[in-house]
Coordinates of C-alpha atoms and ligand atoms in Angstrom, one line a residue:
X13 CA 25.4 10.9 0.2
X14 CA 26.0 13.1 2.8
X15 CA 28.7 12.8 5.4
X16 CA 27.7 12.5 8.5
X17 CA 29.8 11.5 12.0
X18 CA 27.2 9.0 14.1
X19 CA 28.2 9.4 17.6
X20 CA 29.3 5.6 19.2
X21 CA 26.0 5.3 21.4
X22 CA 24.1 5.8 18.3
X23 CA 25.6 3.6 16.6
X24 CA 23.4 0.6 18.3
X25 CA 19.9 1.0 17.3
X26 CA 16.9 -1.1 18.6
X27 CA 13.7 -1.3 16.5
X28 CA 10.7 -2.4 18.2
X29 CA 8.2 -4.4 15.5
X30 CA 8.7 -6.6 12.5
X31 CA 6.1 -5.8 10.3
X32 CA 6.6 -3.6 6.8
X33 CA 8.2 -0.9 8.3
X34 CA 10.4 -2.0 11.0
X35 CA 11.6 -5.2 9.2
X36 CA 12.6 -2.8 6.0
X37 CA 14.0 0.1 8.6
X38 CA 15.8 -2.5 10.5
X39 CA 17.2 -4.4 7.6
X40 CA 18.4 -0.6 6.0
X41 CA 19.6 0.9 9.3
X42 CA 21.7 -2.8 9.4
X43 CA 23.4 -2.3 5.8
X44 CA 24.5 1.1 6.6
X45 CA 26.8 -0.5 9.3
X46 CA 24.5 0.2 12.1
X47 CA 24.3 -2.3 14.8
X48 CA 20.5 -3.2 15.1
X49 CA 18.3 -5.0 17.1
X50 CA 14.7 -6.2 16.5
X51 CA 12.4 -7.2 19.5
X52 CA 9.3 -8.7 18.0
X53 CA 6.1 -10.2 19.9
X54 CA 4.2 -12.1 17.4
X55 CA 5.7 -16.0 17.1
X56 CA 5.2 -16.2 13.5
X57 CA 7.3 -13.2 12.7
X58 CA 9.7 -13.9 15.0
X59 CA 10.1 -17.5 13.8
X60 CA 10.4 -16.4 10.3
X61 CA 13.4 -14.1 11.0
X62 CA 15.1 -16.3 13.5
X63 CA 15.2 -18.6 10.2
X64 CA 16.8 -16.0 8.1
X65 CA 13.5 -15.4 6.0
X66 CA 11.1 -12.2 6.2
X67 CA 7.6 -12.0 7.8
X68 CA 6.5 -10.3 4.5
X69 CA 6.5 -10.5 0.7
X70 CA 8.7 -7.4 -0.2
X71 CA 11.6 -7.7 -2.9
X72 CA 15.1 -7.5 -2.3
X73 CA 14.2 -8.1 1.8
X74 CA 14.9 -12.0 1.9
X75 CA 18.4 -11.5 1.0
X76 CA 18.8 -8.0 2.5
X77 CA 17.4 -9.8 5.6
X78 CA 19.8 -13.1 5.5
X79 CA 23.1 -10.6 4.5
X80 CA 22.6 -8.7 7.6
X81 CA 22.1 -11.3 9.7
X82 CA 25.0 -13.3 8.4
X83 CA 27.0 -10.1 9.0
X84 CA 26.0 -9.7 12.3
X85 CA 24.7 -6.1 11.8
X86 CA 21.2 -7.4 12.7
X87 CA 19.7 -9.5 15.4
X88 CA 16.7 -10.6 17.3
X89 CA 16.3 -9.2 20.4
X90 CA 15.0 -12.0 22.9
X91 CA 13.0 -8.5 24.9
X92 CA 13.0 -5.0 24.9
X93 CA 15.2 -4.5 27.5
X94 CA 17.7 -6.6 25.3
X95 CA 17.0 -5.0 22.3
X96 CA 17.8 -1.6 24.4
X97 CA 21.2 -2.4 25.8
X98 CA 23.5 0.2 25.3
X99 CA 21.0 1.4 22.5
X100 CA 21.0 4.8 22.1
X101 CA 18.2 4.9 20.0
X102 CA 15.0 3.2 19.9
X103 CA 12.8 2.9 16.9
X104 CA 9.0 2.7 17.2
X105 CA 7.3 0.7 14.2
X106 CA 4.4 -0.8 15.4
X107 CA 1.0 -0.9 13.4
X108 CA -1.6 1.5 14.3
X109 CA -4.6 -0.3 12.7
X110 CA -8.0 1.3 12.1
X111 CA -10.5 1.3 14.9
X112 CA -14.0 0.2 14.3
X113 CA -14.4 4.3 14.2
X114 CA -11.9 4.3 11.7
X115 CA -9.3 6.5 14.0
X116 CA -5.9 4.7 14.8
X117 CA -5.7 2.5 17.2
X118 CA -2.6 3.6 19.0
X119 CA -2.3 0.7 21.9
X120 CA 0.3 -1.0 20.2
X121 CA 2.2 2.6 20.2
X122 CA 1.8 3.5 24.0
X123 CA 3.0 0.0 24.9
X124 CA 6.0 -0.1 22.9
X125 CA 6.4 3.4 24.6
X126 CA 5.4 2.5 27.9
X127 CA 7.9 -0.7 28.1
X128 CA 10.7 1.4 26.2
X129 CA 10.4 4.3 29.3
X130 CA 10.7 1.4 31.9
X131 CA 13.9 -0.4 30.1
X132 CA 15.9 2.2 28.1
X133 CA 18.5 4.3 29.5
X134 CA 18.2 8.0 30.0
X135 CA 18.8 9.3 27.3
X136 CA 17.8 7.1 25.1
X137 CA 15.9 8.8 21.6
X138 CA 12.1 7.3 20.7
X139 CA 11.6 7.7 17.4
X140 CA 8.2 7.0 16.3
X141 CA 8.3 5.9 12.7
X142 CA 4.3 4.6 13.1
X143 CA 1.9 6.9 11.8
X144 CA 0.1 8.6 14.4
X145 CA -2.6 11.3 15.0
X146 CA -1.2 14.9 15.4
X147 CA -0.6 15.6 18.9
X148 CA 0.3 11.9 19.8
X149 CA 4.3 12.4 20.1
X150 CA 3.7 15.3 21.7
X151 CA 1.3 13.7 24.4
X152 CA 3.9 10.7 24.4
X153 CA 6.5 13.0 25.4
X154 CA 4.8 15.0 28.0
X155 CA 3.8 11.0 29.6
X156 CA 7.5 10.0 29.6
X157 CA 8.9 13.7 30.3
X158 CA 12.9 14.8 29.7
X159 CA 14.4 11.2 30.6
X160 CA 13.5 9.8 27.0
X161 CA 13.3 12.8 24.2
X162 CA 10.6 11.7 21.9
X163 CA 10.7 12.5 18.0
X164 CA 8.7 11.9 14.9
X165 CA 10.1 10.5 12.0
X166 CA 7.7 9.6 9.8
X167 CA 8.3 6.7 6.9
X168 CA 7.0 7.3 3.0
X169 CA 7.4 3.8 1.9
X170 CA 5.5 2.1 -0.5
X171 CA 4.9 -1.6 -0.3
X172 CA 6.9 -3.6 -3.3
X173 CA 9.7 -1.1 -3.4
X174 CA 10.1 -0.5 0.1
X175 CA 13.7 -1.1 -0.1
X176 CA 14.3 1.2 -2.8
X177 CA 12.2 4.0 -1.2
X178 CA 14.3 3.6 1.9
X179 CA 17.5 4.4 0.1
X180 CA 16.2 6.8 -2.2
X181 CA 14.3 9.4 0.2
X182 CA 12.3 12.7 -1.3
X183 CA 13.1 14.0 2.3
X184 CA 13.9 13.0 5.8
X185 CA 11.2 14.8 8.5
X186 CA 12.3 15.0 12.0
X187 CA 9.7 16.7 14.6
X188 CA 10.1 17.2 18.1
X189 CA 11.1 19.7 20.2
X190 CA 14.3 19.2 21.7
X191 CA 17.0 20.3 19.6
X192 CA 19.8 17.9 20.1
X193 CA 17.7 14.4 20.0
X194 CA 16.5 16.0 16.3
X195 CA 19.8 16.0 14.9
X196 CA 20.6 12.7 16.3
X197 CA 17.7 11.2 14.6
X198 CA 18.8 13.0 11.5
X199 CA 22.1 11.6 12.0
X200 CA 20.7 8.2 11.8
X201 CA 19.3 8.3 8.2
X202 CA 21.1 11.3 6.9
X203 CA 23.7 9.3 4.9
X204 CA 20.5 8.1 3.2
X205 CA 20.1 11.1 1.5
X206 CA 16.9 13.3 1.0
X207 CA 16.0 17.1 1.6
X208 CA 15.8 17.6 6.0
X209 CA 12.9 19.2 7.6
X210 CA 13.4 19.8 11.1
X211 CA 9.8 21.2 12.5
X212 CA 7.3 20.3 16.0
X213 CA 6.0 17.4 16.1
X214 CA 2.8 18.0 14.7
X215 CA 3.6 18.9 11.5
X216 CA 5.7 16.1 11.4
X217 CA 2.4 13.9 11.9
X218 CA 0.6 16.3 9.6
X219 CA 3.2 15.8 6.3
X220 CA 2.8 12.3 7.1
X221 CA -1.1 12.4 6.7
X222 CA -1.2 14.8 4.6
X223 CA 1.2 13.5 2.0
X224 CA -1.4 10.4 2.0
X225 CA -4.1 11.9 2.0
X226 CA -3.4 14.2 -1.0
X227 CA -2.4 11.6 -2.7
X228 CA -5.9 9.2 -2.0
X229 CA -7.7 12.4 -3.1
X230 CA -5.8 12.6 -6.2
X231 CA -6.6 8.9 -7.1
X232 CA -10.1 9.7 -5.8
X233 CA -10.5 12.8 -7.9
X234 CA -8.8 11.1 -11.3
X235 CA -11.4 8.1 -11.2
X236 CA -14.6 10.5 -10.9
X237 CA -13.2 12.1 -14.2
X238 CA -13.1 9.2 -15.1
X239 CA -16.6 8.4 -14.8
X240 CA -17.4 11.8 -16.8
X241 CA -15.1 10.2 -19.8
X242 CA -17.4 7.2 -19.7
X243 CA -20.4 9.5 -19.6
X244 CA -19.4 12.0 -21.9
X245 CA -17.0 10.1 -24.2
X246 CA -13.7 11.1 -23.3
X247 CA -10.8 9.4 -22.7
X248 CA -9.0 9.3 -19.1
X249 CA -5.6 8.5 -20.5
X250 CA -5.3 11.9 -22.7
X251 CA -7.1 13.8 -19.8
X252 CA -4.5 12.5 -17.1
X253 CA -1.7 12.9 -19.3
X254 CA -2.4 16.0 -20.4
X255 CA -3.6 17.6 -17.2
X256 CA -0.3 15.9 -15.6
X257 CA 1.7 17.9 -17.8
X258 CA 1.1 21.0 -16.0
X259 CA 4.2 21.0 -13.2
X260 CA 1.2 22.4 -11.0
X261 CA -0.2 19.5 -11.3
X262 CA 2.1 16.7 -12.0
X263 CA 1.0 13.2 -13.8
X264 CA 2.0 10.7 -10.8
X265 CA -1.4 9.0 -8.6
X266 CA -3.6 10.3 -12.0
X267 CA -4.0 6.6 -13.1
X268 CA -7.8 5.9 -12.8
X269 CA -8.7 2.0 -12.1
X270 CA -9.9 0.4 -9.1
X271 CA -8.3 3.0 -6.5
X272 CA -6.4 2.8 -3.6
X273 CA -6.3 -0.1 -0.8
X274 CA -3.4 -1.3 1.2
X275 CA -2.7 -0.7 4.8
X276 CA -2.1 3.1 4.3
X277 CA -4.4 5.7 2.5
X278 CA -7.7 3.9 3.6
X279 CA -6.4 4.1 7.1
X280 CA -5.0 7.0 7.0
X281 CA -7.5 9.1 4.9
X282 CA -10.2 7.8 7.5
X283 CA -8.2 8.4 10.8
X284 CA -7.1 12.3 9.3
X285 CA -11.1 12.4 8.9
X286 CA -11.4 11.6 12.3
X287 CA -8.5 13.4 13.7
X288 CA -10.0 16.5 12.1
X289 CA -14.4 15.7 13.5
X290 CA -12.8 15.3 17.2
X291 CA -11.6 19.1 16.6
X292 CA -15.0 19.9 15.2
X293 CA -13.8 19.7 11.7
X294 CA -15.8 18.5 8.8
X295 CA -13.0 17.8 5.9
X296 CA -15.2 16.9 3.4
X297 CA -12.9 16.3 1.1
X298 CA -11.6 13.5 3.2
X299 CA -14.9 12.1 3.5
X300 CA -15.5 12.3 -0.7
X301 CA -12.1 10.7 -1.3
X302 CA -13.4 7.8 1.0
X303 CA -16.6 7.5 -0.8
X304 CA -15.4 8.1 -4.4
X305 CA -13.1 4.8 -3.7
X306 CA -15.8 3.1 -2.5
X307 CA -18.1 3.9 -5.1
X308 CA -15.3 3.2 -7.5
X309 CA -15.3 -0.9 -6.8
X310 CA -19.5 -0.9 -7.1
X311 CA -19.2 0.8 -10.4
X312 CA -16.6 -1.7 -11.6
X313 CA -19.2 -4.9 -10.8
X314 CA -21.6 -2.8 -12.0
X315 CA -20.1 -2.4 -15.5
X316 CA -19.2 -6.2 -15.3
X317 CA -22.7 -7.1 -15.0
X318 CA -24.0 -4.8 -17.7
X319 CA -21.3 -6.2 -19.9
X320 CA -22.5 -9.4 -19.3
X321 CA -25.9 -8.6 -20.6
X322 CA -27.6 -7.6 -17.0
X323 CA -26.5 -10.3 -14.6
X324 CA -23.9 -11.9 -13.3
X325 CA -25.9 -15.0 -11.5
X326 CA -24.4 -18.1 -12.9
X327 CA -22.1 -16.4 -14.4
X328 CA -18.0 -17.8 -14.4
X329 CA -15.9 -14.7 -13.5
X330 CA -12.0 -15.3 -13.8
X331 CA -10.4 -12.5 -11.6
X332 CA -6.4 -11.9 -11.9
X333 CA -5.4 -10.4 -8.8
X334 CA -6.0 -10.4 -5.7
X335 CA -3.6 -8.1 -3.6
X336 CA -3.6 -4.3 -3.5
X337 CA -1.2 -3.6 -5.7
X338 CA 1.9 -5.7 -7.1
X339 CA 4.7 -6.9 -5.8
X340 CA 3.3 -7.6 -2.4
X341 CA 1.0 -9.8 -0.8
X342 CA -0.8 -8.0 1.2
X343 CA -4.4 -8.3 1.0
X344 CA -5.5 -5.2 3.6
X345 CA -8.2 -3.1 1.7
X346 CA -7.6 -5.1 -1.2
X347 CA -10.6 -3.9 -4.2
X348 CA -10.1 -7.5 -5.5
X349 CA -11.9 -8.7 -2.1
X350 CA -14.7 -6.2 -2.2
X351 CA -15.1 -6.6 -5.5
X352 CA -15.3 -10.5 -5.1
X353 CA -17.7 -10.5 -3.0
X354 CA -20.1 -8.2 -4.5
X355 CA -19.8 -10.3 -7.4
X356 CA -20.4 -13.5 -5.3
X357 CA -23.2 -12.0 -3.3
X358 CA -25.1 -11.5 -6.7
X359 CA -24.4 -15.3 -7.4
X360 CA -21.5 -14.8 -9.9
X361 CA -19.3 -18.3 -10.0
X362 CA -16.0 -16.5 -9.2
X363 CA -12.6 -17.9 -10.0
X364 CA -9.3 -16.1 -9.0
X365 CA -5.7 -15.8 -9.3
X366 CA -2.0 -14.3 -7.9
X367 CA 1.3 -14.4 -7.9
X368 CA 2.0 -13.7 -4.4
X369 CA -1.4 -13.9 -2.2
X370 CA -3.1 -16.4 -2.7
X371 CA -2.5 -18.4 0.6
X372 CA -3.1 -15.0 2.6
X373 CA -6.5 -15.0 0.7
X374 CA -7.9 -18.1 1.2
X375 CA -9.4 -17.8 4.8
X376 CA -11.1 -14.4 3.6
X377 CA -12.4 -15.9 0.3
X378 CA -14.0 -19.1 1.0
X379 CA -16.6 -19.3 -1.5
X380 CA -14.3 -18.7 -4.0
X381 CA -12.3 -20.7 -5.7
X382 CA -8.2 -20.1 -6.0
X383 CA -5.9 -21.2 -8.3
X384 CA -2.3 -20.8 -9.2
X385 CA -1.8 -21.2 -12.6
X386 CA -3.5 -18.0 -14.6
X387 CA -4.6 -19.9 -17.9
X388 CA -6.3 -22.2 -15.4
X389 CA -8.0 -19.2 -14.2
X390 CA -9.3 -18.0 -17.1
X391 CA -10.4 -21.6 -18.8
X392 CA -14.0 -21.8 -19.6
X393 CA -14.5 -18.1 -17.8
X394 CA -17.4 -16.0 -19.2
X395 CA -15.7 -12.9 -18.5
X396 CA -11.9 -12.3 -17.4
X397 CA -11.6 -9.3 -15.1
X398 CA -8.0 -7.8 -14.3
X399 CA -8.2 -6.3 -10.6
X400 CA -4.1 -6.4 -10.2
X401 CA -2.0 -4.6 -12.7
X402 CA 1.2 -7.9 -12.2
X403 CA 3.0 -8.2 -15.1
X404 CA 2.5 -11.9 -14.9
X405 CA -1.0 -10.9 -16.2
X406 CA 0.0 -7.7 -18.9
X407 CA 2.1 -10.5 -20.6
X408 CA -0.2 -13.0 -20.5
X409 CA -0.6 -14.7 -24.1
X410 CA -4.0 -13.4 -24.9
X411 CA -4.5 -15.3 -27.6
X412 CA -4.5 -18.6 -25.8
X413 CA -6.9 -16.7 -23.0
X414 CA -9.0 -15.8 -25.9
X415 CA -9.0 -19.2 -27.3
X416 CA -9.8 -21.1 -23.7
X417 CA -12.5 -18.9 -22.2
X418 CA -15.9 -19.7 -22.7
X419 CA -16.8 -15.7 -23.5
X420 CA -15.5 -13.0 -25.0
X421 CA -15.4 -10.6 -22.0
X422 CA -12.2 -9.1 -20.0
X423 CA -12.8 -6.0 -18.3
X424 CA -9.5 -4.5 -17.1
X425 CA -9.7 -2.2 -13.5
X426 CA -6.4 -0.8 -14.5
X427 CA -6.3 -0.1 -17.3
X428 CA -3.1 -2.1 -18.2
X429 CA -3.9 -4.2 -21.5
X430 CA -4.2 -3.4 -25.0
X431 CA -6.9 -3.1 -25.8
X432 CA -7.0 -2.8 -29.6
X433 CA -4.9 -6.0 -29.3
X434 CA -7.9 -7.6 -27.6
X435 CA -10.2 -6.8 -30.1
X436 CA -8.5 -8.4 -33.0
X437 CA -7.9 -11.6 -30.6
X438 CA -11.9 -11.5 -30.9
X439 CA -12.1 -10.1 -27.3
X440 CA -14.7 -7.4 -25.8
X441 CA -12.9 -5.0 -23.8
X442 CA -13.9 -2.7 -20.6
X443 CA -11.9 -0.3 -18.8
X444 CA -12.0 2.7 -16.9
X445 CA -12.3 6.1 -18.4
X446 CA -11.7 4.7 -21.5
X447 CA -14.4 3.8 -24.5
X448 CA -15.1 0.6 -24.8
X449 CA -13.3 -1.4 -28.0
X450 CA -15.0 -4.6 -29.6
X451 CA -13.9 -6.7 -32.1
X452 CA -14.7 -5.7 -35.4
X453 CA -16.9 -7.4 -37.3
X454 CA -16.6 -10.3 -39.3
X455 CA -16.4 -9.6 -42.9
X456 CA -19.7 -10.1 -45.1
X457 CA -19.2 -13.1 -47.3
X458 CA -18.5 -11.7 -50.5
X459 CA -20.9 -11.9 -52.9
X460 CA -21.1 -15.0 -55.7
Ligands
UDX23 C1 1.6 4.4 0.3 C2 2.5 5.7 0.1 O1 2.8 5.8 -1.3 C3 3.7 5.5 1.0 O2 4.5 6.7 0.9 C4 3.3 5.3 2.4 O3 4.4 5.2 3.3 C5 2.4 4.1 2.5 O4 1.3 4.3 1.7 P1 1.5 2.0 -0.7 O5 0.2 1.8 0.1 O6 2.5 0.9 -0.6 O7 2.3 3.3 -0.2 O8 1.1 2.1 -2.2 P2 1.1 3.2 -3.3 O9 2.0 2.7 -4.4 O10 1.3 4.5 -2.8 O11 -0.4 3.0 -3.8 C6 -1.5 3.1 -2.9 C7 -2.8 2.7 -3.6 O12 -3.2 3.6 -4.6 C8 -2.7 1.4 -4.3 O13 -3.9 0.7 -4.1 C9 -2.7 1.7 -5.8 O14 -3.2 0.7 -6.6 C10 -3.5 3.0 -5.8 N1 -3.1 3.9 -6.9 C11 -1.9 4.5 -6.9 C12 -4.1 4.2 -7.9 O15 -5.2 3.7 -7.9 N2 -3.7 5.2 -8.8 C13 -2.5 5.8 -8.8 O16 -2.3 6.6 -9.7 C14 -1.6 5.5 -7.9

């Protein structure tokens, strides 16, 4: 860890939203002996960390949460102008959800700004951690001029090891233009660890887009190999591994399956594809990634149906999983929804199951039903199909599955089960990339 001397004003940190990345920000900013304060609009989040809980499903952030509140390193702001008292830096976390053009919606950004310019102190640093549009900081800074230095600090954490990825950074990017609020900001997280890039602000919006979208288009290129395996007879395991093996390369996001959801590369892969048509761009290779992922879920209901002989109509469909990825329970983009539906939509009886999300998902699912308990799931189901890789379902015993469903089917989406094992349970098993495996054959009876 480096050393680093935090001068006293900065010392007091306000961070304005309570959703994945302020709540995990705040909560790490806190345990580093900062004094931080949280202002927070919406009642239920608010509610939940006045009682010592957090507004998400993350791991370790409960009793992060409740040990920096207990220790008085973190509170709830009852406003901004609160949460900015003899703050010398504010943090900006707000959401920047997709517009129905699929750019970001950056209201929730200007009036954090906005309300942050009216109450802080001159001064004070914004840093915006939300991910926003190149050119946004610097048009926030021009609107708030030299009072408030503006600086983008953009966050790289993944959802279900938030925590971790917080105090394990690859690298700490600071952009702005004025030279002293940089290295504050820098001074903030730089005990934290991580290579520094100081750069302009735009390319500090630019490696946050960028790294995401790279990353989508790896996924997105991985799964159409994928489909060649299928077609031609390969397998996408021995292809990802061995292309991975190349340090050009590199085997991380190769894992074919359902692709990506969650609140970041759909958003972000679309609102870059925007970003880039309002300059008179056409990145196609945005606009492939986005269809490839979408294509991705049809194909996967389409090789459900063809399993099961043609059609799915009347059909009982167990599905374990239903958020974006494990360890959360966040349902945003979720393939397990799309994937639902399409299989509802062609009449399929669909069952489902998970860990964490269940509750989230019942107002989006209401045709569907939800259960808790996985081996209720999958009793009397035709097929079993594994949308979320949990590790509830990888250690499910398969032999009682085998044993309660009504058929023989269980296609996995990520390519996460054995599926040799499978077979000799009697099973028929579907992934991606990956040949199908049946179950051999029953002996012939031998001969008198
Ligand atoms: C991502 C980025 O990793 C993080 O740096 C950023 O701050 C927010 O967006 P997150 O959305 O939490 O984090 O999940 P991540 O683990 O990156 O996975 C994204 C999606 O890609 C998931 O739906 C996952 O299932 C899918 N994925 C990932 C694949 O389909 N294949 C892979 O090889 C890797």
């Amino acid at each position: 860890m480096a050393s680093v001397t935090v001068p006293d004003r900065d010392r007091a940190v306000c961070v304005v939203g309570a959703g994945y990345v302020g709540i995990v920000t705040a909560a790490g900013l806190a345990s580093l002996g900062r004094d931080v304060r949280i202002v927070e609009i919406d009642a239920a989040r608010w509610a939940a960390i006045a009682a010592g809980r957090a507004p998400i499903h993350e791991p370790g952030l409960d009793a992060a949460l409740a040990e920096q509140l207990r220790a008085g390193r973190l509170r709830l702001a009852t406003d901004l102008a609160d949460g900015l008292r003899g703050a010398g830096i504010a943090v900006v976390a707000v959401g920047t959800p997709p517009t129905a053009e699929g750019d970001a919606d950056l209201a929730h950004v200007r009036t954090a700004v906005a309300g942050i310019a009216v109450a802080a102190e001159p001064g004070t640093v914004v840093v915006i951690k939300s991910t926003v549009p190149p050119g946004t900081v610097a048009a926030l800074a021009r609107s708030i001029g030299p009072r408030l230095p503006v600086v983008m600090c953009p966050e790289f954490l993944r959802e279900g090891s938030a925590l971790h990825d917080l105090h394990h950074p690859a690298r700490l990017v600071v952009g702005g233009d004025d030279p002293d609020s940089l290295g504050r900001v820098a001074g903030l997280f730089a005990e934290l660890g991580g290579e520094l890039i100081v750069t302009d602000a735009t390319s500090a919006e630019l490696i946050k887009y960028g790294t995401n979208a790279f990353l989508a288009l790896k996924i997105s290129f991985i799964n159409e190999i994928a489909e060649l395996c299928e077609l031609t007879g390969g397998n996408v395991d021995a292809v990802a591994h061995g292309m991975g093996l190349d340090p050009r390369v590199g085997r991380a996001f190769l894992n074919a399956g359902l692709g990506f959801g969650g609140s970041c590369f759909p958003k972000d892969v679309r609102a870059l594809e925007a970003t880039a048509g309002y300059h008179g761009q056409s990145f196609w290779m945005l606009k492939a990634a986005i269809e490839v992922n979408a294509q991705q879920r049809r194909r996967f209901v389409n090789k459900i149906r063809l399993a099961l002989g043609g059609s799915v109509s009347g059909r009982r469909i167990a599905v374990l999983g239903l958020a974006f990825k494990p360890g959360t329970d966040d349902l945003r983009q979720a393939p397990a929804l799309d994937i639902i539906r399409h299989l509802e939509d062609q009449h399929a009886q669909v069952v489902a199951t998970d860990p964490a999300a269940l509750e989230r998902a019942r107002p989006l699912l209401p045709a569907t039903e939800l259960v808790a308990d996985a081996m209720a799931c999958v009793a009397g189901a035709d097929a079993v199909v594994l949308v979320t890789e949990w590790d509830e379902f990888r250690s499910l015993d398969w032999a009682r599955v085998a044993e309660s469903m009504a058929g023989n089917l269980v296609v996995d989406g990520r390519n996460c089960l054995d599926g040799e094992r499978l077979a000799a349970l009697g099973l028929r098993y579907r992934s991606v990339g990956r040949p199908p495996i049946d179950p051999l054959p029953l002996p012939l009876a031998a001969e008198a």
